[in-house]
Amino acid sequence: MNYPETAMTIQETSIDENLNNYAAENSPEYLKVSLAAAMTLGMVPGLFYRNACLHCVNVLLTYNDGCRANCAYCGLQKSREGNYNDKSFIRVDWPAFKTENIIKRTLEKKDVIHRICISMITHEKAKEDTFAILRNFSKNLHCPTSILLTPTILKHSDIDKFKEYGADMVTVALDCATPELFDEYRGTGVKGPHKWDKYNDTLDYSVSVFGKNKVGCHLVVGLGETEKEMIFRIQDVRNKGARSHLFSFYQEKGSKLDSHPQCPAGQFRRVQVARHIIDYDMSHAEDMEFDNSGKVIDFGIPFKDVAKIVETGTAFRTTGCPGKSEISACNRPFGDSSPRNIRSFPFELNASDIARVRKELLEYE
Ligand code: SF4
Ligand code: SF4
């Protein structure tokens, strides 16, 4: 299992056997739960580093024969060796539990849990099972549901159904900033099924169904794009009426990109600030300035306003679907870095965190 550093402290290795029959069962009766969510729900014992309290339960469809796609950076890619149920995803393990127990535990944590998210995978059963799970959640849970869509297996009418069955928000994981990188890492370059145009069409159509600011787009920083390419992608997503949720690329052991380096901290910090400015309509990518290698040298707003953004620290926190406030309920603790070198902060930054990100923002390698 890939769990390189102590993001969360596991006090015991055992998982409650009454709740868990993992490895052998499939969705919709079973779902994988992110380790952080499983800890929050009391299904796995452990403590969060710096009390990185979670407000979103992230669940993932599970099938013994796994995801059919082959995305080069993903821990669930079909060509990665090992049993699907033992594979990590965005750095952490995802133990499987009965869906009915996840609902029960989520209701017991009503005060803390402000959202639940169903992540689809590329599998012939995934669409119908997501409909069934969504209807179950809409009927039985207190909180809104997000769906992380797999456009490759969806038609426009399916997006309509997600809305009809009670989804509050949907997200498309474009992940790559450019069509070339997308094709190399998710499409023909890895003999994968995904297509750039299909993903963008799903993003457009989703905004027409769910409305402005009710659709997200996952983007992974550091797959080989320049800062300028990523920032213009974020602007394009914003022009569609959606907002971007950033991840710093992190090597998933055993994936095709397990030796690809993580991007420099300065690159991620500048993209975080630019995303904040674009997604909250303070400026546009067209008004920003870049050096010859595509690095940001001017954010298109007065320096004092950039300084204010840095001081508040919000731009550096995990971005995702909101909870009761605009701050992301989905804080994915340490999903893109170790807790010793945090990229997306799952909690409010303290003075020493602010000093660190300010320094990193000015690092040009
Ligand atoms: S479709 Fe999603 S889960 Fe499947 S390999 Fe690609 S990124 Fe991973
Ligand atoms: S940001 Fe979080 S809650 Fe929203 S779709 Fe992505 S994983 Fe789900």
Short mmCIF file of N, CA and C in Angstrom, two decimals, residues 24-102:
data_model
loop_
_atom_site.label_atom_id
_atom_site.label_comp_id
_atom_site.label_asym_id
_atom_site.label_seq_id
_atom_site.Cartn_x
_atom_site.Cartn_y
_atom_site.Cartn_z
N ALA A 24 -13.88 -8.00 -1.62
CA ALA A 24 -14.66 -8.99 -2.35
C ALA A 24 -15.91 -8.43 -3.01
N GLU A 25 -16.32 -7.24 -2.68
CA GLU A 25 -17.64 -6.78 -3.11
C GLU A 25 -17.58 -5.60 -4.07
N ASN A 26 -18.69 -5.38 -4.75
CA ASN A 26 -18.76 -4.36 -5.80
C ASN A 26 -19.81 -3.30 -5.47
N SER A 27 -19.69 -2.14 -6.16
CA SER A 27 -20.74 -1.12 -6.09
C SER A 27 -21.96 -1.65 -6.83
N PRO A 28 -23.18 -1.23 -6.49
CA PRO A 28 -23.49 -0.14 -5.58
C PRO A 28 -23.59 -0.55 -4.11
N GLU A 29 -23.51 -1.86 -3.81
CA GLU A 29 -23.66 -2.28 -2.40
C GLU A 29 -22.46 -1.83 -1.57
N TYR A 30 -21.30 -1.72 -2.23
CA TYR A 30 -20.07 -1.32 -1.54
C TYR A 30 -19.48 -0.09 -2.21
N LEU A 31 -18.78 0.70 -1.42
CA LEU A 31 -18.05 1.87 -1.95
C LEU A 31 -16.71 1.96 -1.25
N LYS A 32 -15.72 2.46 -1.99
CA LYS A 32 -14.46 2.79 -1.33
C LYS A 32 -14.62 4.17 -0.69
N VAL A 33 -13.95 4.36 0.42
CA VAL A 33 -14.02 5.63 1.15
C VAL A 33 -12.58 6.12 1.34
N SER A 34 -12.33 7.42 1.09
CA SER A 34 -10.96 7.92 1.30
C SER A 34 -10.57 7.68 2.75
N LEU A 35 -9.30 7.44 2.97
CA LEU A 35 -8.84 7.16 4.33
C LEU A 35 -9.24 8.28 5.29
N ALA A 36 -9.12 9.54 4.82
CA ALA A 36 -9.48 10.68 5.68
C ALA A 36 -10.96 10.63 6.05
N ALA A 37 -11.81 10.31 5.06
CA ALA A 37 -13.25 10.24 5.34
C ALA A 37 -13.55 9.06 6.27
N ALA A 38 -12.87 7.93 6.04
CA ALA A 38 -13.08 6.76 6.89
C ALA A 38 -12.70 7.07 8.34
N MET A 39 -11.65 7.86 8.52
CA MET A 39 -11.25 8.27 9.88
C MET A 39 -12.28 9.21 10.48
N THR A 40 -12.75 10.17 9.67
CA THR A 40 -13.75 11.12 10.17
C THR A 40 -15.02 10.40 10.59
N LEU A 41 -15.39 9.36 9.84
CA LEU A 41 -16.61 8.60 10.14
C LEU A 41 -16.39 7.56 11.23
N GLY A 42 -15.16 7.46 11.73
CA GLY A 42 -14.87 6.50 12.79
C GLY A 42 -14.81 5.06 12.29
N MET A 43 -14.60 4.87 10.99
CA MET A 43 -14.52 3.52 10.43
C MET A 43 -13.09 3.00 10.45
N VAL A 44 -12.15 3.91 10.56
CA VAL A 44 -10.73 3.57 10.69
C VAL A 44 -10.19 4.43 11.81
N PRO A 45 -9.47 3.85 12.76
CA PRO A 45 -8.93 4.67 13.85
C PRO A 45 -7.77 5.53 13.38
N GLY A 46 -7.62 6.71 13.98
CA GLY A 46 -6.49 7.55 13.61
C GLY A 46 -6.71 8.99 13.99
N LEU A 47 -5.66 9.76 13.90
CA LEU A 47 -5.73 11.19 14.22
C LEU A 47 -5.20 11.98 13.03
N PHE A 48 -5.77 13.16 12.79
CA PHE A 48 -5.29 14.00 11.71
C PHE A 48 -4.15 14.88 12.19
N TYR A 49 -3.15 15.01 11.33
CA TYR A 49 -2.06 15.96 11.59
C TYR A 49 -2.65 17.37 11.66
N ARG A 50 -2.35 18.12 12.67
CA ARG A 50 -2.85 19.49 12.91
C ARG A 50 -4.37 19.58 12.81
N ASN A 51 -5.04 18.52 13.21
CA ASN A 51 -6.51 18.52 13.23
C ASN A 51 -7.13 18.94 11.89
N ALA A 52 -6.64 18.37 10.81
CA ALA A 52 -7.14 18.72 9.48
C ALA A 52 -8.55 18.17 9.28
N CYS A 53 -9.47 18.77 10.00
CA CYS A 53 -10.85 18.27 10.06
C CYS A 53 -11.50 18.24 8.67
N LEU A 54 -12.22 17.17 8.39
CA LEU A 54 -12.80 16.94 7.07
C LEU A 54 -14.30 17.27 7.09
N HIS A 55 -14.80 17.92 6.03
CA HIS A 55 -16.24 18.21 5.97
C HIS A 55 -16.92 17.57 4.77
N CYS A 56 -16.18 16.76 4.01
CA CYS A 56 -16.75 16.10 2.83
C CYS A 56 -16.37 14.63 2.85
N VAL A 57 -17.36 13.76 2.69
CA VAL A 57 -17.08 12.33 2.59
C VAL A 57 -16.87 12.00 1.11
N ASN A 58 -15.67 11.56 0.76
CA ASN A 58 -15.36 11.20 -0.63
C ASN A 58 -15.46 9.69 -0.79
N VAL A 59 -16.37 9.26 -1.67
CA VAL A 59 -16.50 7.82 -1.94
C VAL A 59 -16.20 7.56 -3.42
N LEU A 60 -15.77 6.34 -3.69
CA LEU A 60 -15.31 5.96 -5.03
C LEU A 60 -15.96 4.63 -5.38
N LEU A 61 -16.49 4.54 -6.60
CA LEU A 61 -17.08 3.26 -7.02
C LEU A 61 -16.01 2.17 -6.97
N THR A 62 -16.45 0.96 -6.69
CA THR A 62 -15.48 -0.14 -6.61
C THR A 62 -15.96 -1.36 -7.38
N TYR A 63 -15.08 -1.92 -8.18
CA TYR A 63 -15.35 -3.17 -8.91
C TYR A 63 -14.09 -4.02 -8.84
N ASN A 64 -14.28 -5.31 -8.67
CA ASN A 64 -13.10 -6.16 -8.56
C ASN A 64 -12.23 -6.12 -9.81
N ASP A 65 -12.87 -5.85 -10.98
CA ASP A 65 -12.05 -5.80 -12.20
C ASP A 65 -11.58 -4.38 -12.51
N GLY A 66 -11.84 -3.41 -11.63
CA GLY A 66 -11.20 -2.11 -11.68
C GLY A 66 -11.61 -1.17 -12.78
N CYS A 67 -10.84 -0.07 -12.87
CA CYS A 67 -11.09 0.97 -13.87
C CYS A 67 -10.54 0.50 -15.22
N ARG A 68 -11.33 0.76 -16.30
CA ARG A 68 -10.90 0.34 -17.64
C ARG A 68 -9.89 1.30 -18.26
N ALA A 69 -9.71 2.48 -17.66
CA ALA A 69 -8.82 3.47 -18.27
C ALA A 69 -7.39 3.31 -17.77
N ASN A 70 -6.52 4.14 -18.31
CA ASN A 70 -5.10 3.88 -18.10
C ASN A 70 -4.32 5.18 -17.87
N CYS A 71 -4.93 6.13 -17.22
CA CYS A 71 -4.33 7.46 -17.08
C CYS A 71 -2.95 7.34 -16.41
N ALA A 72 -1.96 7.93 -17.05
CA ALA A 72 -0.56 7.65 -16.72
C ALA A 72 -0.17 8.00 -15.29
N TYR A 73 -0.85 8.99 -14.71
CA TYR A 73 -0.47 9.49 -13.38
C TYR A 73 -1.31 8.88 -12.26
N CYS A 74 -2.29 8.05 -12.62
CA CYS A 74 -3.30 7.61 -11.65
C CYS A 74 -2.96 6.25 -11.03
N GLY A 75 -3.18 6.16 -9.74
CA GLY A 75 -2.92 4.91 -9.03
C GLY A 75 -3.88 3.80 -9.41
N LEU A 76 -5.00 4.13 -10.06
CA LEU A 76 -5.99 3.11 -10.41
C LEU A 76 -5.88 2.65 -11.86
N GLN A 77 -4.88 3.14 -12.58
CA GLN A 77 -4.74 2.75 -14.00
C GLN A 77 -4.68 1.23 -14.12
N LYS A 78 -5.31 0.72 -15.21
CA LYS A 78 -5.46 -0.74 -15.30
C LYS A 78 -4.13 -1.45 -15.49
N SER A 79 -3.12 -0.75 -16.08
CA SER A 79 -1.85 -1.44 -16.31
C SER A 79 -0.94 -1.46 -15.08
N ARG A 80 -1.36 -0.77 -13.99
CA ARG A 80 -0.55 -0.82 -12.77
C ARG A 80 -0.69 -2.20 -12.16
N GLU A 81 0.42 -2.76 -11.74
CA GLU A 81 0.37 -4.11 -11.18
C GLU A 81 -0.40 -4.13 -9.87
N GLY A 82 -1.03 -5.27 -9.59
CA GLY A 82 -1.69 -5.43 -8.30
C GLY A 82 -3.20 -5.47 -8.41
N ASN A 83 -3.82 -5.96 -7.34
CA ASN A 83 -5.26 -6.06 -7.25
C ASN A 83 -5.86 -4.66 -7.14
N TYR A 84 -6.96 -4.41 -7.86
CA TYR A 84 -7.60 -3.09 -7.83
C TYR A 84 -7.87 -2.64 -6.40
N ASN A 85 -8.31 -3.56 -5.58
CA ASN A 85 -8.69 -3.19 -4.22
C ASN A 85 -7.51 -2.83 -3.33
N ASP A 86 -6.30 -3.11 -3.80
CA ASP A 86 -5.12 -2.75 -3.01
C ASP A 86 -4.44 -1.50 -3.53
N LYS A 87 -5.01 -0.90 -4.60
CA LYS A 87 -4.32 0.23 -5.21
C LYS A 87 -4.66 1.54 -4.49
N SER A 88 -3.65 2.38 -4.31
CA SER A 88 -3.89 3.70 -3.72
C SER A 88 -4.38 4.65 -4.80
N PHE A 89 -4.96 5.77 -4.39
CA PHE A 89 -5.52 6.76 -5.31
C PHE A 89 -5.32 8.11 -4.64
N ILE A 90 -4.78 9.08 -5.40
CA ILE A 90 -4.31 10.35 -4.86
C ILE A 90 -3.63 10.16 -3.48
N ARG A 91 -2.61 9.35 -3.53
CA ARG A 91 -1.66 9.11 -2.43
C ARG A 91 -2.15 8.21 -1.31
N VAL A 92 -3.44 8.06 -1.13
CA VAL A 92 -3.86 7.35 0.08
C VAL A 92 -4.69 6.11 -0.26
N ASP A 93 -4.85 5.27 0.73
CA ASP A 93 -5.66 4.05 0.57
C ASP A 93 -7.14 4.39 0.65
N TRP A 94 -7.93 3.57 0.00
CA TRP A 94 -9.37 3.76 0.00
C TRP A 94 -10.02 2.43 0.42
N PRO A 95 -10.18 2.17 1.71
CA PRO A 95 -10.84 0.93 2.12
C PRO A 95 -12.31 0.92 1.68
N ALA A 96 -12.85 -0.28 1.43
CA ALA A 96 -14.25 -0.40 0.99
C ALA A 96 -15.16 -0.75 2.16
N PHE A 97 -16.37 -0.19 2.13
CA PHE A 97 -17.37 -0.44 3.18
C PHE A 97 -18.73 -0.61 2.52
N LYS A 98 -19.65 -1.19 3.28
CA LYS A 98 -21.02 -1.30 2.78
C LYS A 98 -21.62 0.11 2.67
N THR A 99 -22.34 0.35 1.58
CA THR A 99 -22.94 1.66 1.35
C THR A 99 -23.88 2.03 2.50
N GLU A 100 -24.65 1.07 2.98
CA GLU A 100 -25.60 1.38 4.06
C GLU A 100 -24.87 1.82 5.33
N ASN A 101 -23.68 1.27 5.58
CA ASN A 101 -22.92 1.69 6.76
C ASN A 101 -22.31 3.08 6.59
N ILE A 102 -21.95 3.40 5.36
CA ILE A 102 -21.41 4.76 5.10
C ILE A 102 -22.52 5.78 5.37
#
